[in-house]
Amino acid sequence: MENKQELIQRLKEQIIKQLKLEDKKPEDIGDHDPLFVEGLGLDSIDALELIVLLQQEYNIKLKNAEEGQDVFRSIDTMADYILEHSAS
């Protein structure tokens, strides 16, 4: 398993590709920047894409939408969630 910093970098690249954010580079996305509203400005459609990304790339399913709000707060919270749930 990669370390958290490597995972954060990979997540940024995957999110840019999955959400077709051609105008963004990984270094444009701060580890703690909000993903929704301010920050990256993602919307509910993007949230569904992130759920698919977690399932396809990390074999992780969210329990409910409320959990998603916490998981998708930032790249950092996504990385923590993946590291916590992919070990099992």
Short mmCIF file of C-alpha atoms in Angstrom, two decimals:
data_model
loop_
_atom_site.label_atom_id
_atom_site.label_comp_id
_atom_site.label_asym_id
_atom_site.label_seq_id
_atom_site.Cartn_x
_atom_site.Cartn_y
_atom_site.Cartn_z
CA MET A 1 0.00 0.00 0.00
CA GLU A 2 1.26 3.46 -0.88
CA ASN A 3 1.77 6.16 1.70
CA LYS A 4 -0.76 8.93 2.20
CA GLN A 5 1.13 11.52 0.16
CA GLU A 6 1.37 9.16 -2.84
CA LEU A 7 -2.32 8.34 -2.48
CA ILE A 8 -3.24 12.04 -2.37
CA GLN A 9 -1.28 12.66 -5.58
CA ARG A 10 -2.93 9.70 -7.29
CA LEU A 11 -6.39 10.80 -6.12
CA LYS A 12 -5.88 14.26 -7.58
CA GLU A 13 -4.90 12.73 -10.93
CA GLN A 14 -7.85 10.31 -10.84
CA ILE A 15 -10.35 13.05 -9.95
CA ILE A 16 -9.10 15.28 -12.77
CA LYS A 17 -9.45 12.39 -15.23
CA GLN A 18 -12.78 11.04 -13.90
CA LEU A 19 -14.45 14.47 -13.77
CA LYS A 20 -12.80 15.71 -16.98
CA LEU A 21 -11.28 18.76 -15.28
CA GLU A 22 -8.95 19.47 -18.20
CA ASP A 23 -8.21 22.98 -16.94
CA LYS A 24 -6.84 21.66 -13.62
CA LYS A 25 -3.50 20.14 -12.69
CA PRO A 26 -2.89 18.08 -9.53
CA GLU A 27 -0.90 20.94 -8.02
CA ASP A 28 -3.94 23.25 -8.46
CA ILE A 29 -5.88 21.19 -5.92
CA GLY A 30 -4.93 21.74 -2.29
CA ASP A 31 -4.98 18.68 -0.03
CA HIS A 32 -7.41 20.41 2.35
CA ASP A 33 -9.36 22.51 -0.17
CA PRO A 34 -13.12 21.87 -0.13
CA LEU A 35 -14.18 19.72 -3.09
CA PHE A 36 -17.74 21.07 -3.23
CA VAL A 37 -19.15 24.60 -3.56
CA GLU A 38 -16.03 26.72 -2.93
CA GLY A 39 -12.69 25.09 -3.62
CA LEU A 40 -13.05 22.81 -6.65
CA GLY A 41 -16.74 23.69 -6.98
CA LEU A 42 -17.99 20.15 -7.58
CA ASP A 43 -21.71 19.35 -7.68
CA SER A 44 -23.99 16.37 -6.98
CA ILE A 45 -23.26 14.76 -10.36
CA ASP A 46 -19.56 14.94 -9.52
CA ALA A 47 -20.31 13.29 -6.17
CA LEU A 48 -21.77 10.30 -8.02
CA GLU A 49 -18.62 10.12 -10.14
CA LEU A 50 -16.48 10.12 -6.97
CA ILE A 51 -18.57 7.26 -5.56
CA VAL A 52 -17.94 5.30 -8.77
CA LEU A 53 -14.21 6.11 -8.53
CA LEU A 54 -14.05 4.71 -4.98
CA GLN A 55 -15.85 1.54 -6.07
CA GLN A 56 -13.85 0.94 -9.25
CA GLU A 57 -10.38 1.94 -8.10
CA TYR A 58 -10.45 1.04 -4.41
CA ASN A 59 -13.32 -1.46 -4.09
CA ILE A 60 -14.91 0.72 -1.41
CA LYS A 61 -18.65 1.33 -1.12
CA LEU A 62 -20.06 4.16 0.94
CA LYS A 63 -22.76 3.21 3.42
CA ASN A 64 -24.95 6.26 2.79
CA ALA A 65 -25.02 9.82 1.43
CA GLU A 66 -24.22 11.34 4.83
CA GLU A 67 -21.00 9.36 4.94
CA GLY A 68 -20.15 10.75 1.50
CA GLN A 69 -20.38 14.32 2.78
CA ASP A 70 -17.63 13.59 5.29
CA VAL A 71 -15.51 11.45 2.95
CA PHE A 72 -15.62 13.94 0.06
CA ARG A 73 -14.89 17.05 2.14
CA SER A 74 -11.35 17.28 0.69
CA ILE A 75 -8.65 15.19 -0.96
CA ASP A 76 -7.16 14.67 2.49
CA THR A 77 -10.40 13.23 3.94
CA MET A 78 -10.77 10.96 0.89
CA ALA A 79 -7.23 9.64 1.36
CA ASP A 80 -7.85 8.99 5.07
CA TYR A 81 -11.04 7.09 4.25
CA ILE A 82 -9.36 4.98 1.58
CA LEU A 83 -6.42 4.13 3.82
CA GLU A 84 -8.77 3.21 6.66
CA HIS A 85 -11.12 1.06 4.57
CA SER A 86 -8.84 -0.57 2.03
CA ALA A 87 -6.76 -2.30 4.70
CA SER A 88 -9.73 -4.45 5.68
#
